[in-house]
Amino acid sequence: MSSREVVVLSVGGVRFVTRASTLKQFPESRLARMVNEDDWEFKLVNGEFFVDRDGALFSYIMDFLRTLQVSLPADFSDYQRLQREAEFYGLYPLANLLSQEHLLKPKLEILEVRFSLKEMQAFFRIFGSCSTTIEALAEQITVFTGQQSGQGWNSPFSSQKPLVPLPLERPSHHDMVFLCGTEYSAGDQFVARYVSIKPDNRKLINGTNVLGLLLDTLLKDGFRLISTRTVSSEEKVECYTFERMKRAAGLAIMVNRTPGSSGVAQARRSQVQKGK
């Protein structure tokens, strides 16, 4: 790679090394003019462009130039300062995306698990403020049912007995209901319901064990247990409340590269999901 293809910047004392083509993503920006040595404010000192601006914020600008997406940390709060930096560098498409602060901020997600025991059965109801989380959790949880002989609460799953998967009850997009355990059918026959929660492969019938696996699954998925309480002592209903900061969707910009265009944002905006 030739020296002309590599550009070194010292922004507020923070050193950045990148391609000239990266800085030229938006030809009308000051960074593109800087590479073309057409902006007097950016001084070339010992082979490096010196820029008297905030170096920490410039790292987000570099990320945008490399990916054409705005994806900020969950604890980021300097939206106005970063927007001002984008305007300084003449990156108005980035400044426009940052003006949509409400789309970039992470949102607090609440999830509640209600658990009750009645004789040999355990009942679960899960409420969530985010319907997509409930959908994802519903795909992880499978309830299997089948006739068993002489089975009790703590009896292991018999692989020789055929089990049928049951659909979860979904009262709404924001909650789900399922149960596990056994109930008498006839003679020494039981109707047994086992619960499996991916990625764990076990089929559990004991409600306390299912509850433990469910809570552990939520904790591994980034949720934090914030409270436990007894909703009804008579019916033995326990409630576990979790919260999680759900990362916002990244905002992306698509640059028009058609012949004759400047490559600058005639850009359309789209949202790109960046995980949980």
PDB file of N, CA and C in Angstrom, residues 6-12 14-16 23 31 33-39 41-52:
ATOM      1  N   VAL A   6      -2.487   5.736   2.685  1.00  0.00           N
ATOM      2  CA  VAL A   6      -2.598   5.715   4.140  1.00  0.00           C
ATOM      3  C   VAL A   6      -2.545   7.141   4.660  1.00  0.00           C
ATOM      4  N   VAL A   7      -3.487   7.459   5.542  1.00  0.00           N
ATOM      5  CA  VAL A   7      -3.535   8.794   6.140  1.00  0.00           C
ATOM      6  C   VAL A   7      -3.474   8.646   7.654  1.00  0.00           C
ATOM      7  N   VAL A   8      -2.631   9.471   8.282  1.00  0.00           N
ATOM      8  CA  VAL A   8      -2.505   9.468   9.738  1.00  0.00           C
ATOM      9  C   VAL A   8      -3.024  10.802  10.258  1.00  0.00           C
ATOM     10  N   LEU A   9      -3.947  10.721  11.228  1.00  0.00           N
ATOM     11  CA  LEU A   9      -4.495  11.926  11.837  1.00  0.00           C
ATOM     12  C   LEU A   9      -4.200  11.917  13.328  1.00  0.00           C
ATOM     13  N   SER A  10      -3.903  13.084  13.849  1.00  0.00           N
ATOM     14  CA  SER A  10      -3.793  13.271  15.295  1.00  0.00           C
ATOM     15  C   SER A  10      -4.922  14.211  15.699  1.00  0.00           C
ATOM     16  N   VAL A  11      -5.967  13.635  16.284  1.00  0.00           N
ATOM     17  CA  VAL A  11      -7.157  14.412  16.637  1.00  0.00           C
ATOM     18  C   VAL A  11      -7.185  14.586  18.147  1.00  0.00           C
ATOM     19  N   GLY A  12      -6.924  15.816  18.589  1.00  0.00           N
ATOM     20  CA  GLY A  12      -6.897  16.083  20.029  1.00  0.00           C
ATOM     21  C   GLY A  12      -5.894  15.216  20.764  1.00  0.00           C
ATOM     22  N   VAL A  14      -5.150  12.098  19.939  1.00  0.00           N
ATOM     23  CA  VAL A  14      -5.431  10.682  19.683  1.00  0.00           C
ATOM     24  C   VAL A  14      -5.090  10.389  18.227  1.00  0.00           C
ATOM     25  N   ARG A  15      -4.293   9.340  18.015  1.00  0.00           N
ATOM     26  CA  ARG A  15      -3.789   9.027  16.671  1.00  0.00           C
ATOM     27  C   ARG A  15      -4.698   8.032  15.962  1.00  0.00           C
ATOM     28  N   PHE A  16      -5.010   8.322  14.705  1.00  0.00           N
ATOM     29  CA  PHE A  16      -5.834   7.451  13.876  1.00  0.00           C
ATOM     30  C   PHE A  16      -5.094   7.171  12.574  1.00  0.00           C
ATOM     31  N   LEU A  23     -11.733   8.315   4.247  1.00  0.00           N
ATOM     32  CA  LEU A  23     -11.989   9.727   4.544  1.00  0.00           C
ATOM     33  C   LEU A  23     -12.692  10.428   3.384  1.00  0.00           C
ATOM     34  N   LEU A  31     -13.202  16.405   5.565  1.00  0.00           N
ATOM     35  CA  LEU A  31     -12.187  15.361   5.642  1.00  0.00           C
ATOM     36  C   LEU A  31     -11.701  14.980   4.240  1.00  0.00           C
ATOM     37  N   ARG A  33     -11.733  17.008   1.670  1.00  0.00           N
ATOM     38  CA  ARG A  33     -10.927  18.145   1.219  1.00  0.00           C
ATOM     39  C   ARG A  33      -9.566  18.143   1.909  1.00  0.00           C
ATOM     40  N   MET A  34      -9.526  17.685   3.158  1.00  0.00           N
ATOM     41  CA  MET A  34      -8.256  17.618   3.881  1.00  0.00           C
ATOM     42  C   MET A  34      -7.287  16.681   3.165  1.00  0.00           C
ATOM     43  N   VAL A  35      -7.771  15.490   2.764  1.00  0.00           N
ATOM     44  CA  VAL A  35      -6.921  14.530   2.068  1.00  0.00           C
ATOM     45  C   VAL A  35      -6.408  15.124   0.758  1.00  0.00           C
ATOM     46  N   ASN A  36      -7.239  15.922   0.118  1.00  0.00           N
ATOM     47  CA  ASN A  36      -6.842  16.575  -1.137  1.00  0.00           C
ATOM     48  C   ASN A  36      -6.048  17.857  -0.881  1.00  0.00           C
ATOM     49  N   GLU A  37      -5.716  18.089   0.418  1.00  0.00           N
ATOM     50  CA  GLU A  37      -4.957  19.274   0.837  1.00  0.00           C
ATOM     51  C   GLU A  37      -5.638  20.546   0.357  1.00  0.00           C
ATOM     52  N   ASP A  38      -6.965  20.567   0.539  1.00  0.00           N
ATOM     53  CA  ASP A  38      -7.763  21.692   0.072  1.00  0.00           C
ATOM     54  C   ASP A  38      -8.501  22.370   1.233  1.00  0.00           C
ATOM     55  N   ASP A  39      -8.005  22.154   2.479  1.00  0.00           N
ATOM     56  CA  ASP A  39      -8.602  22.799   3.642  1.00  0.00           C
ATOM     57  C   ASP A  39      -7.468  23.276   4.546  1.00  0.00           C
ATOM     58  N   GLU A  41      -7.326  24.570   7.426  1.00  0.00           N
ATOM     59  CA  GLU A  41      -7.390  24.424   8.884  1.00  0.00           C
ATOM     60  C   GLU A  41      -6.721  23.130   9.368  1.00  0.00           C
ATOM     61  N   PHE A  42      -6.606  22.142   8.511  1.00  0.00           N
ATOM     62  CA  PHE A  42      -5.986  20.878   8.880  1.00  0.00           C
ATOM     63  C   PHE A  42      -4.516  20.926   8.482  1.00  0.00           C
ATOM     64  N   LYS A  43      -3.652  21.026   9.471  1.00  0.00           N
ATOM     65  CA  LYS A  43      -2.227  21.190   9.226  1.00  0.00           C
ATOM     66  C   LYS A  43      -1.526  19.840   9.136  1.00  0.00           C
ATOM     67  N   LEU A  44      -0.643  19.688   8.157  1.00  0.00           N
ATOM     68  CA  LEU A  44       0.166  18.485   8.009  1.00  0.00           C
ATOM     69  C   LEU A  44       1.470  18.699   8.765  1.00  0.00           C
ATOM     70  N   VAL A  45       1.661  17.962   9.887  1.00  0.00           N
ATOM     71  CA  VAL A  45       2.835  18.107  10.737  1.00  0.00           C
ATOM     72  C   VAL A  45       3.536  16.760  10.826  1.00  0.00           C
ATOM     73  N   ASN A  46       4.787  16.711  10.343  1.00  0.00           N
ATOM     74  CA  ASN A  46       5.571  15.471  10.359  1.00  0.00           C
ATOM     75  C   ASN A  46       4.807  14.299   9.744  1.00  0.00           C
ATOM     76  N   GLY A  47       4.132  14.568   8.655  1.00  0.00           N
ATOM     77  CA  GLY A  47       3.424  13.509   7.947  1.00  0.00           C
ATOM     78  C   GLY A  47       2.061  13.159   8.507  1.00  0.00           C
ATOM     79  N   GLU A  48       1.621  13.866   9.570  1.00  0.00           N
ATOM     80  CA  GLU A  48       0.319  13.596  10.174  1.00  0.00           C
ATOM     81  C   GLU A  48      -0.539  14.852  10.128  1.00  0.00           C
ATOM     82  N   PHE A  49      -1.808  14.674   9.859  1.00  0.00           N
ATOM     83  CA  PHE A  49      -2.737  15.796   9.895  1.00  0.00           C
ATOM     84  C   PHE A  49      -3.112  16.073  11.355  1.00  0.00           C
ATOM     85  N   PHE A  50      -2.845  17.282  11.801  1.00  0.00           N
ATOM     86  CA  PHE A  50      -3.200  17.675  13.164  1.00  0.00           C
ATOM     87  C   PHE A  50      -4.582  18.336  13.143  1.00  0.00           C
ATOM     88  N   VAL A  51      -5.481  17.806  13.998  1.00  0.00           N
ATOM     89  CA  VAL A  51      -6.847  18.334  14.078  1.00  0.00           C
ATOM     90  C   VAL A  51      -7.124  18.670  15.539  1.00  0.00           C
ATOM     91  N   ASP A  52      -7.409  19.915  15.805  1.00  0.00           N
ATOM     92  CA  ASP A  52      -7.640  20.369  17.182  1.00  0.00           C
ATOM     93  C   ASP A  52      -9.109  20.181  17.561  1.00  0.00           C
TER      94      ASP A  52
END
